[in-house]
mmCIF file of C-alpha atoms in Angstrom:
data_model
loop_
_atom_site.group_PDB
_atom_site.id
_atom_site.type_symbol
_atom_site.label_atom_id
_atom_site.label_comp_id
_atom_site.label_asym_id
_atom_site.label_seq_id
_atom_site.Cartn_x
_atom_site.Cartn_y
_atom_site.Cartn_z
ATOM 1 C CA UNK A 1292 0.000 0.000 0.000
ATOM 2 C CA UNK A 1293 1.411 3.392 -0.962
ATOM 3 C CA UNK A 1294 1.479 6.366 1.381
ATOM 4 C CA UNK A 1295 -1.254 8.242 -0.498
ATOM 5 C CA UNK A 1296 -3.674 5.336 -0.216
ATOM 6 C CA UNK A 1297 -3.108 5.051 3.540
ATOM 7 C CA UNK A 1298 -4.085 8.684 4.233
ATOM 8 C CA UNK A 1299 -7.545 8.884 5.751
ATOM 9 C CA UNK A 1300 -9.938 11.277 3.979
ATOM 10 C CA UNK A 1301 -10.637 14.501 5.837
ATOM 11 C CA UNK A 1302 -14.091 14.705 7.434
ATOM 12 C CA UNK A 1303 -15.867 17.837 6.246
ATOM 13 C CA UNK A 1304 -19.276 17.400 7.876
ATOM 14 C CA UNK A 1305 -20.764 14.788 10.178
ATOM 15 C CA UNK A 1306 -24.115 14.202 11.855
ATOM 16 C CA UNK A 1307 -24.389 12.255 15.102
ATOM 17 C CA UNK A 1308 -27.631 10.893 16.538
ATOM 18 C CA UNK A 1309 -29.633 13.243 14.330
ATOM 19 C CA UNK A 1310 -33.396 13.145 14.952
ATOM 20 C CA UNK A 1311 -36.197 15.448 13.854
ATOM 21 C CA UNK A 1312 -39.819 15.269 14.966
ATOM 22 C CA UNK A 1313 -42.641 17.355 13.547
ATOM 23 C CA UNK A 1314 -45.683 17.829 15.777
ATOM 24 C CA UNK A 1315 -49.088 18.977 14.600
ATOM 25 C CA UNK A 1316 -49.959 22.458 15.855
ATOM 26 C CA UNK A 1317 -53.175 22.463 17.873
ATOM 27 C CA UNK A 1318 -55.874 25.069 17.589
ATOM 28 C CA UNK A 1319 -57.853 26.258 20.623
ATOM 29 C CA UNK A 1320 -60.594 23.632 20.258
ATOM 30 C CA UNK A 1321 -58.054 20.775 20.066
ATOM 31 C CA UNK A 1322 -56.267 22.017 23.195
ATOM 32 C CA UNK A 1323 -59.534 22.217 25.134
ATOM 33 C CA UNK A 1324 -60.571 18.740 23.940
ATOM 34 C CA UNK A 1325 -57.244 17.292 25.018
ATOM 35 C CA UNK A 1326 -57.464 18.973 28.418
ATOM 36 C CA UNK A 1327 -60.832 17.400 29.190
ATOM 37 C CA UNK A 1328 -59.802 14.012 27.828
ATOM 38 C CA UNK A 1329 -61.764 14.029 24.564
ATOM 39 C CA UNK A 1330 -58.692 13.918 22.336
ATOM 40 C CA UNK A 1331 -55.416 12.033 22.350
ATOM 41 C CA UNK A 1332 -51.869 13.423 22.160
ATOM 42 C CA UNK A 1333 -50.880 15.442 19.075
ATOM 43 C CA UNK A 1334 -49.666 13.565 16.004
ATOM 44 C CA UNK A 1335 -45.890 13.284 15.671
ATOM 45 C CA UNK A 1336 -43.893 12.523 12.532
ATOM 46 C CA UNK A 1337 -40.389 11.261 13.237
ATOM 47 C CA UNK A 1338 -38.769 12.388 9.990
ATOM 48 C CA UNK A 1339 -35.241 11.517 11.151
ATOM 49 C CA UNK A 1340 -34.523 8.799 13.676
ATOM 50 C CA UNK A 1341 -31.009 8.657 15.154
ATOM 51 C CA UNK A 1342 -29.159 9.221 11.869
ATOM 52 C CA UNK A 1343 -25.351 9.169 11.649
ATOM 53 C CA UNK A 1344 -23.709 10.293 8.388
ATOM 54 C CA UNK A 1345 -20.287 11.577 7.434
ATOM 55 C CA UNK A 1346 -19.240 13.536 4.349
ATOM 56 C CA UNK A 1347 -15.552 13.668 3.490
ATOM 57 C CA UNK A 1348 -13.813 16.540 1.770
ATOM 58 C CA UNK A 1349 -14.130 16.259 -2.009
ATOM 59 C CA UNK A 1350 -16.569 13.331 -2.064
ATOM 60 C CA UNK A 1351 -20.140 12.882 -3.263
ATOM 61 C CA UNK A 1352 -22.466 11.134 -0.817
ATOM 62 C CA UNK A 1353 -25.672 9.975 -2.499
ATOM 63 C CA UNK A 1354 -28.862 9.544 -0.462
ATOM 64 C CA UNK A 1355 -31.660 7.367 -1.873
ATOM 65 C CA UNK A 1356 -35.006 6.045 -0.724
ATOM 66 C CA UNK A 1357 -38.727 6.236 -1.406
ATOM 67 C CA UNK A 1358 -40.698 9.451 -0.983
ATOM 68 C CA UNK A 1359 -41.282 10.174 2.705
ATOM 69 C CA UNK A 1360 -38.115 8.434 3.925
ATOM 70 C CA UNK A 1361 -36.571 11.662 5.286
ATOM 71 C CA UNK A 1362 -34.064 12.490 2.533
ATOM 72 C CA UNK A 1363 -35.047 16.145 2.164
ATOM 73 C CA UNK A 1364 -35.325 16.655 5.926
ATOM 74 C CA UNK A 1365 -31.801 15.287 6.285
ATOM 75 C CA UNK A 1366 -30.490 17.662 3.621
ATOM 76 C CA UNK A 1367 -32.191 20.721 5.108
ATOM 77 C CA UNK A 1368 -31.021 19.839 8.612
ATOM 78 C CA UNK A 1369 -27.426 19.434 7.463
ATOM 79 C CA UNK A 1370 -27.679 22.791 5.669
ATOM 80 C CA UNK A 1371 -28.884 24.497 8.858
ATOM 81 C CA UNK A 1372 -32.354 25.286 7.495
ATOM 82 C CA UNK A 1373 -34.078 22.982 10.014
ATOM 83 C CA UNK A 1374 -33.132 22.695 13.681
ATOM 84 C CA UNK A 1375 -32.878 19.042 14.808
ATOM 85 C CA UNK A 1376 -34.896 17.751 17.744
ATOM 86 C CA UNK A 1377 -31.767 16.000 19.019
ATOM 87 C CA UNK A 1378 -28.274 15.216 17.851
ATOM 88 C CA UNK A 1379 -25.672 17.475 16.330
ATOM 89 C CA UNK A 1380 -24.307 18.537 12.958
ATOM 90 C CA UNK A 1381 -20.572 19.212 12.994
ATOM 91 C CA UNK A 1382 -18.865 21.179 10.230
ATOM 92 C CA UNK A 1383 -15.105 20.666 10.624
ATOM 93 C CA UNK A 1384 -15.741 19.899 14.286
ATOM 94 C CA UNK A 1385 -18.042 22.877 15.009
ATOM 95 C CA UNK A 1386 -21.727 22.380 15.832
ATOM 96 C CA UNK A 1387 -23.704 24.523 13.366
ATOM 97 C CA UNK A 1388 -26.861 24.346 15.528
ATOM 98 C CA UNK A 1389 -25.213 24.916 18.897
ATOM 99 C CA UNK A 1390 -25.425 28.062 21.012
ATOM 100 C CA UNK A 1391 -23.089 30.738 19.762
ATOM 101 C CA UNK A 1392 -22.550 28.920 16.441
ATOM 102 C CA UNK A 1393 -20.776 31.045 13.861
ATOM 103 C CA UNK A 1394 -23.327 32.051 11.231
ATOM 104 C CA UNK A 1395 -20.523 32.149 8.652
ATOM 105 C CA UNK A 1396 -20.313 28.346 8.902
ATOM 106 C CA UNK A 1397 -23.649 27.999 7.113
ATOM 107 C CA UNK A 1398 -22.287 29.883 4.108
ATOM 108 C CA UNK A 1399 -20.009 26.905 3.568
ATOM 109 C CA UNK A 1400 -23.093 24.699 3.023
ATOM 110 C CA UNK A 1401 -25.461 25.678 0.226
ATOM 111 C CA UNK A 1402 -28.540 24.010 -1.275
ATOM 112 C CA UNK A 1403 -29.818 23.518 -4.803
ATOM 113 C CA UNK A 1404 -33.549 22.776 -4.651
ATOM 114 C CA UNK A 1405 -35.749 20.538 -6.755
ATOM 115 C CA UNK A 1406 -37.956 23.112 -8.454
ATOM 116 C CA UNK A 1407 -35.893 25.536 -10.573
ATOM 117 C CA UNK A 1408 -38.973 27.688 -11.194
ATOM 118 C CA UNK A 1409 -40.157 28.242 -7.604
ATOM 119 C CA UNK A 1410 -36.697 28.697 -6.054
ATOM 120 C CA UNK A 1411 -35.917 31.950 -7.900
ATOM 121 C CA UNK A 1412 -37.425 35.339 -7.091
ATOM 122 C CA UNK A 1413 -39.358 36.296 -10.274
ATOM 123 C CA UNK A 1414 -39.021 40.020 -9.529
ATOM 124 C CA UNK A 1415 -35.234 40.085 -9.385
ATOM 125 C CA UNK A 1416 -32.736 40.087 -12.210
ATOM 126 C CA UNK A 1417 -30.336 37.180 -12.486
ATOM 127 C CA UNK A 1418 -27.283 39.260 -11.581
ATOM 128 C CA UNK A 1419 -28.971 40.413 -8.370
ATOM 129 C CA UNK A 1420 -30.124 36.883 -7.493
ATOM 130 C CA UNK A 1421 -26.597 35.490 -7.783
ATOM 131 C CA UNK A 1422 -24.899 38.481 -6.183
ATOM 132 C CA UNK A 1423 -27.292 39.175 -3.291
ATOM 133 C CA UNK A 1424 -25.630 36.898 -0.723
ATOM 134 C CA UNK A 1425 -22.186 37.875 -2.023
ATOM 135 C CA UNK A 1426 -22.916 41.523 -1.171
ATOM 136 C CA UNK A 1427 -24.696 40.808 2.125
ATOM 137 C CA UNK A 1428 -21.882 38.653 3.495
ATOM 138 C CA UNK A 1429 -19.019 40.547 1.836
ATOM 139 C CA UNK A 1430 -17.676 37.417 0.192
ATOM 140 C CA UNK A 1431 -15.634 39.675 -2.083
ATOM 141 C CA UNK A 1432 -14.962 43.451 -1.888
ATOM 142 C CA UNK A 1433 -17.924 45.513 -3.184
ATOM 143 C CA UNK A 1434 -15.992 46.696 -6.228
ATOM 144 C CA UNK A 1435 -15.375 43.081 -7.289
ATOM 145 C CA UNK A 1436 -18.947 41.768 -6.956
ATOM 146 C CA UNK A 1437 -19.906 42.300 -10.593
ATOM 147 C CA UNK A 1438 -16.722 40.626 -11.833
ATOM 148 C CA UNK A 1439 -17.236 37.749 -9.381
ATOM 149 C CA UNK A 1440 -20.843 37.196 -10.527
ATOM 150 C CA UNK A 1441 -19.735 37.152 -14.174
ATOM 151 C CA UNK A 1442 -17.044 34.559 -13.434
ATOM 152 C CA UNK A 1443 -19.493 32.338 -11.537
ATOM 153 C CA UNK A 1444 -22.034 32.568 -14.364
ATOM 154 C CA UNK A 1445 -19.396 31.479 -16.866
ATOM 155 C CA UNK A 1446 -18.418 28.539 -14.651
ATOM 156 C CA UNK A 1447 -22.099 27.522 -14.470
ATOM 157 C CA UNK A 1448 -22.572 27.627 -18.245
ATOM 158 C CA UNK A 1449 -24.385 30.983 -18.350
ATOM 159 C CA UNK A 1450 -23.558 34.014 -20.472
ATOM 160 C CA UNK A 1451 -22.647 36.965 -18.195
ATOM 161 C CA UNK A 1452 -24.547 39.233 -20.575
ATOM 162 C CA UNK A 1453 -27.756 37.661 -19.250
ATOM 163 C CA UNK A 1454 -27.360 39.320 -15.830
ATOM 164 C CA UNK A 1455 -30.089 41.871 -16.587
ATOM 165 C CA UNK A 1456 -32.685 39.219 -17.507
ATOM 166 C CA UNK A 1457 -35.458 37.887 -15.277
ATOM 167 C CA UNK A 1458 -35.964 34.169 -14.408
ATOM 168 C CA UNK A 1459 -39.039 33.784 -16.657
ATOM 169 C CA UNK A 1460 -36.807 34.445 -19.679
ATOM 170 C CA UNK A 1461 -34.882 31.204 -19.138
ATOM 171 C CA UNK A 1462 -35.595 27.518 -19.725
ATOM 172 C CA UNK A 1463 -35.813 25.009 -16.864
ATOM 173 C CA UNK A 1464 -32.232 23.853 -17.324
ATOM 174 C CA UNK A 1465 -30.941 27.415 -17.439
ATOM 175 C CA UNK A 1466 -32.858 28.295 -14.273
ATOM 176 C CA UNK A 1467 -31.238 25.383 -12.492
ATOM 177 C CA UNK A 1468 -27.858 26.679 -13.641
ATOM 178 C CA UNK A 1469 -28.803 30.016 -12.050
ATOM 179 C CA UNK A 1470 -29.582 28.176 -8.793
ATOM 180 C CA UNK A 1471 -26.211 26.441 -8.986
ATOM 181 C CA UNK A 1472 -24.450 29.768 -9.655
ATOM 182 C CA UNK A 1473 -26.209 31.350 -6.663
ATOM 183 C CA UNK A 1474 -25.022 28.509 -4.413
ATOM 184 C CA UNK A 1475 -21.515 28.646 -5.857
ATOM 185 C CA UNK A 1476 -21.181 32.429 -5.517
ATOM 186 C CA UNK A 1477 -20.535 32.381 -1.743
ATOM 187 C CA UNK A 1478 -17.620 29.952 -2.133
ATOM 188 C CA UNK A 1479 -19.085 26.918 -0.322
ATOM 189 C CA UNK A 1480 -17.289 23.693 0.522
ATOM 190 C CA UNK A 1481 -20.455 21.559 0.405
ATOM 191 C CA UNK A 1482 -23.474 21.752 -1.894
ATOM 192 C CA UNK A 1483 -26.606 19.824 -0.924
ATOM 193 C CA UNK A 1484 -28.621 18.887 -4.004
ATOM 194 C CA UNK A 1485 -32.228 18.000 -3.157
ATOM 195 C CA UNK A 1486 -33.625 16.197 -6.222
ATOM 196 C CA UNK A 1487 -31.773 18.833 -8.257
ATOM 197 C CA UNK A 1488 -32.375 17.170 -11.645
ATOM 198 C CA UNK A 1489 -35.697 15.357 -11.162
ATOM 199 C CA UNK A 1490 -37.791 18.221 -12.610
ATOM 200 C CA UNK A 1491 -35.680 18.455 -15.786
ATOM 201 C CA UNK A 1492 -35.858 16.684 -19.138
ATOM 202 C CA UNK A 1493 -33.608 13.637 -19.423
ATOM 203 C CA UNK A 1494 -31.210 15.292 -21.882
ATOM 204 C CA UNK A 1495 -30.929 18.359 -19.639
ATOM 205 C CA UNK A 1496 -30.413 16.116 -16.590
ATOM 206 C CA UNK A 1497 -27.215 14.760 -18.152
ATOM 207 C CA UNK A 1498 -25.915 18.289 -18.781
ATOM 208 C CA UNK A 1499 -26.575 19.390 -15.203
ATOM 209 C CA UNK A 1500 -25.031 16.230 -13.725
ATOM 210 C CA UNK A 1501 -21.905 16.741 -15.827
ATOM 211 C CA UNK A 1502 -21.822 20.368 -14.658
ATOM 212 C CA UNK A 1503 -21.896 19.236 -11.017
ATOM 213 C CA UNK A 1504 -18.959 16.906 -11.642
ATOM 214 C CA UNK A 1505 -17.017 19.592 -13.514
ATOM 215 C CA UNK A 1506 -17.544 22.086 -10.672
ATOM 216 C CA UNK A 1507 -16.409 19.457 -8.197
ATOM 217 C CA UNK A 1508 -13.104 19.109 -10.018
ATOM 218 C CA UNK A 1509 -12.666 22.853 -10.531
ATOM 219 C CA UNK A 1510 -13.504 24.058 -7.011
ATOM 220 C CA UNK A 1511 -12.843 20.960 -4.884
ATOM 221 C CA UNK A 1512 -16.491 20.738 -3.837
ATOM 222 C CA UNK A 1513 -18.227 18.054 -1.809
ATOM 223 C CA UNK A 1514 -21.847 17.094 -2.463
ATOM 224 C CA UNK A 1515 -24.737 15.520 -0.639
ATOM 225 C CA UNK A 1516 -26.807 14.344 -3.592
ATOM 226 C CA UNK A 1517 -30.407 13.425 -2.786
ATOM 227 C CA UNK A 1518 -32.422 11.511 -5.387
ATOM 228 C CA UNK A 1519 -34.971 8.746 -5.775
ATOM 229 C CA UNK A 1520 -33.312 7.786 -9.098
ATOM 230 C CA UNK A 1521 -30.659 5.133 -8.503
ATOM 231 C CA UNK A 1522 -29.300 5.629 -12.022
ATOM 232 C CA UNK A 1523 -28.476 9.240 -11.197
ATOM 233 C CA UNK A 1524 -26.997 8.283 -7.827
ATOM 234 C CA UNK A 1525 -24.820 5.606 -9.408
ATOM 235 C CA UNK A 1526 -23.466 8.141 -11.931
ATOM 236 C CA UNK A 1527 -22.381 10.820 -9.458
ATOM 237 C CA UNK A 1528 -21.768 9.183 -6.049
ATOM 238 C CA UNK A 1529 -18.649 7.897 -4.323
ATOM 239 C CA UNK A 1530 -20.658 6.520 -1.382
ATOM 240 C CA UNK A 1531 -24.370 5.848 -0.971
ATOM 241 C CA UNK A 1532 -26.683 6.019 2.052
ATOM 242 C CA UNK A 1533 -30.044 4.239 1.759
ATOM 243 C CA UNK A 1534 -32.869 5.600 3.925
ATOM 244 C CA UNK A 1535 -36.175 4.062 4.987
ATOM 245 C CA UNK A 1536 -38.708 5.787 7.263
ATOM 246 C CA UNK A 1537 -36.220 8.189 8.796
ATOM 247 C CA UNK A 1538 -33.386 5.699 9.303
ATOM 248 C CA UNK A 1539 -30.217 4.914 7.372
ATOM 249 C CA UNK A 1540 -30.475 1.182 6.643
ATOM 250 C CA UNK A 1541 -27.317 0.824 4.532
ATOM 251 C CA UNK A 1542 -24.280 2.926 3.694
ATOM 252 C CA UNK A 1543 -21.101 2.164 1.789
ATOM 253 C CA UNK A 1544 -19.048 2.625 -1.348
ATOM 254 C CA UNK A 1545 -21.255 3.031 -4.415
ATOM 255 C CA UNK A 1546 -19.675 0.079 -6.219
ATOM 256 C CA UNK A 1547 -20.244 -2.209 -3.214
ATOM 257 C CA UNK A 1548 -23.828 -1.113 -2.610
ATOM 258 C CA UNK A 1549 -24.822 -1.771 -6.231
ATOM 259 C CA UNK A 1550 -22.792 -4.962 -6.673
ATOM 260 C CA UNK A 1551 -23.496 -6.519 -3.256
ATOM 261 C CA UNK A 1552 -26.527 -4.877 -1.607
ATOM 262 C CA UNK A 1553 -26.853 -6.223 1.941
ATOM 263 C CA UNK A 1554 -30.176 -4.907 3.259
ATOM 264 C CA UNK A 1555 -33.350 -6.447 1.779
ATOM 265 C CA UNK A 1556 -34.684 -2.958 1.012
ATOM 266 C CA UNK A 1557 -31.530 -2.024 -0.907
ATOM 267 C CA UNK A 1558 -31.726 -5.304 -2.803
ATOM 268 C CA UNK A 1559 -35.298 -4.531 -3.811
ATOM 269 C CA UNK A 1560 -34.329 -1.047 -5.007
ATOM 270 C CA UNK A 1561 -31.407 -2.389 -7.059
ATOM 271 C CA UNK A 1562 -33.666 -5.015 -8.676
ATOM 272 C CA UNK A 1563 -35.994 -2.235 -9.838
ATOM 273 C CA UNK A 1564 -33.306 -0.421 -11.840
ATOM 274 C CA UNK A 1565 -34.281 -0.723 -15.547
ATOM 275 C CA UNK A 1566 -31.876 -2.818 -17.608
ATOM 276 C CA UNK A 1567 -31.853 -3.895 -21.268
ATOM 277 C CA UNK A 1568 -30.168 -7.125 -20.152
ATOM 278 C CA UNK A 1569 -33.061 -8.147 -17.915
ATOM 279 C CA UNK A 1570 -36.278 -9.810 -19.042
ATOM 280 C CA UNK A 1571 -39.151 -7.330 -18.768
ATOM 281 C CA UNK A 1572 -41.328 -9.984 -17.139
ATOM 282 C CA UNK A 1573 -38.848 -10.351 -14.244
ATOM 283 C CA UNK A 1574 -39.665 -6.899 -12.827
ATOM 284 C CA UNK A 1575 -41.131 -7.138 -9.311
ATOM 285 C CA UNK A 1576 -41.928 -3.994 -7.300
ATOM 286 C CA UNK A 1577 -41.409 -3.921 -3.544
ATOM 287 C CA UNK A 1578 -44.344 -5.638 -1.884
ATOM 288 C CA UNK A 1579 -46.745 -3.663 0.278
ATOM 289 C CA UNK A 1580 -47.214 0.044 0.855
ATOM 290 C CA UNK A 1581 -44.807 2.400 2.587
ATOM 291 C CA UNK A 1582 -46.040 2.616 6.214
ATOM 292 C CA UNK A 1583 -47.207 5.947 7.552
ATOM 293 C CA UNK A 1584 -44.475 7.924 9.341
ATOM 294 C CA UNK A 1585 -47.169 8.867 11.867
ATOM 295 C CA UNK A 1586 -47.266 5.256 13.011
ATOM 296 C CA UNK A 1587 -44.164 3.344 11.885
ATOM 297 C CA UNK A 1588 -43.986 -0.425 12.470
ATOM 298 C CA UNK A 1589 -42.303 -1.702 15.613
ATOM 299 C CA UNK A 1590 -38.887 -3.320 15.435
ATOM 300 C CA UNK A 1591 -37.372 -3.108 11.978
ATOM 301 C CA UNK A 1592 -39.500 -0.598 10.055
ATOM 302 C CA UNK A 1593 -39.116 -2.668 6.871
ATOM 303 C CA UNK A 1594 -40.297 -5.979 8.316
ATOM 304 C CA UNK A 1595 -43.934 -5.802 7.000
ATOM 305 C CA UNK A 1596 -42.546 -5.723 3.428
ATOM 306 C CA UNK A 1597 -39.535 -8.010 3.899
ATOM 307 C CA UNK A 1598 -39.622 -11.621 2.684
ATOM 308 C CA UNK A 1599 -36.835 -12.548 5.128
ATOM 309 C CA UNK A 1600 -38.461 -11.081 8.268
ATOM 310 C CA UNK A 1601 -38.520 -13.207 11.406
ATOM 311 C CA UNK A 1602 -39.938 -12.810 14.937
ATOM 312 C CA UNK A 1603 -36.949 -10.768 16.099
ATOM 313 C CA UNK A 1604 -37.454 -8.266 13.277
ATOM 314 C CA UNK A 1605 -40.943 -7.441 14.562
ATOM 315 C CA UNK A 1606 -39.834 -6.428 18.058
ATOM 316 C CA UNK A 1607 -36.206 -5.261 17.899
ATOM 317 C CA UNK A 1608 -34.833 -2.465 15.711
ATOM 318 C CA UNK A 1609 -31.514 -3.522 14.129
ATOM 319 C CA UNK A 1610 -28.433 -1.319 14.300
ATOM 320 C CA UNK A 1611 -25.907 -0.732 11.540
ATOM 321 C CA UNK A 1612 -23.497 -3.668 11.284
ATOM 322 C CA UNK A 1613 -20.076 -3.323 9.648
ATOM 323 C CA UNK A 1614 -19.589 -5.962 6.953
ATOM 324 C CA UNK A 1615 -16.431 -7.532 5.557
ATOM 325 C CA UNK A 1616 -16.711 -5.577 2.330
ATOM 326 C CA UNK A 1617 -16.560 -2.284 4.253
ATOM 327 C CA UNK A 1618 -20.087 -0.956 4.118
ATOM 328 C CA UNK A 1619 -22.741 -1.088 6.817
ATOM 329 C CA UNK A 1620 -26.307 -2.398 6.913
ATOM 330 C CA UNK A 1621 -28.992 -2.580 9.589
ATOM 331 C CA UNK A 1622 -30.402 -6.099 9.375
ATOM 332 C CA UNK A 1623 -30.685 -8.930 11.926
ATOM 333 C CA UNK A 1624 -29.726 -11.460 9.236
ATOM 334 C CA UNK A 1625 -26.231 -9.968 9.038
ATOM 335 C CA UNK A 1626 -23.439 -10.319 11.566
ATOM 336 C CA UNK A 1627 -20.129 -8.403 11.791
ATOM 337 C CA UNK A 1628 -17.739 -9.660 9.143
ATOM 338 C CA UNK A 1629 -20.373 -11.036 6.767
ATOM 339 C CA UNK A 1630 -19.831 -10.526 3.052
ATOM 340 C CA UNK A 1631 -23.516 -10.504 2.097
ATOM 341 C CA UNK A 1632 -25.897 -13.352 2.736
ATOM 342 C CA UNK A 1633 -28.245 -12.271 -0.027
ATOM 343 C CA UNK A 1634 -27.408 -11.139 -3.532
ATOM 344 C CA UNK A 1635 -29.459 -8.985 -5.885
ATOM 345 C CA UNK A 1636 -30.706 -10.701 -9.005
#
C-alpha cells in the first residue's frame, strides 16, 4: 500500500444521533378537547430517527429512498435550514446548531432545490439573485462583486450578458444553472442537491449532472446528492446512504452497494433499476405500501414488506453492522464480518 492510499480522507461534515420530529400544531378547540380528555396526544412525525452520516472533503455522498423516507429533511437539517430535535451537525468539528454557532459556517453549506422555477425570485434580475448573498456577506470586496458574478455565471454555463434578464426568460435547465451559480457564488465547501435534476428533461439532466462533476473538479467541492433515481446516484456518487422511514439502513461505497446490496430494502431497489439485459417480465416492485411515518412499524420498520423477516425483526430495531466488504447495513440477518448473505438478481 502506498502512502497516499493510507491517508484517511478529511471529514468535512458529520451528523451524530440526528433526529427530527414534527408535531401537529393544535388550535384552541383541540387544546380544550385534550385537556378534558376528549382527544389524544398530538400527532408526531419522526422524519429523522437517530441518523449518523459523514461527508468527506471532495466526495459525493448519495442519499436514496422512497418518498417520505426523510431524505429532504436530512439535507435541510445538514444545511442548517431545520433545527434538529436532538443530535448534532458538525462542520469541521463545530456544531452549526449549537449556542453561539458562527453564522458564517452555514455559508459553507449551500442548497440547490428541486424546483428551478419556484426557487428563484421572479421580480429580481439574475445578476442580483446570484450576487445578493455575495454583497450581504461581503464574500468579495464591493468593487469586485460584478466581476465575481460574471465569473461564476461562466463557470455555471451561463452568459454573463444575461445578468439583466429575469428568471421567466430562461428555460428550466438554465434556471437550475442560475440556482447552482447562486449557491456557488458564496464559495461553499459543500453543496446539498435536493432532487436537483428530477424536474428536468432527461437530456438536460445529463448536462446538469456533468456540470456538477465539472464544478467538483474545478472548485474541490463536496456534495450531498439526494435523489430517488438510482441511475443518477450511481453516476455521481462515491458513497451511498439508503434511507427508509427516517433511518439509514445501509451505507457504503457506491460500487459495493450496487454490486453486493446487503439490506433487503436495498436489494429490492437495485432489482428495480431498468436494464436492457433483464427480461421485462422479471420486474417485481417492492411488496406492500410504505407505512405511515405517523405510526411506523415496531422493530425493523421494513419488516412488513420483507420476505426474510422473522420474529426478532418485529420487536427489535436492528443497528448498523459493519460488513467484511466495508459498508454497513442494519439487518438482523447480518453479523459483523459477513460478506452478504443475499445477492441482488
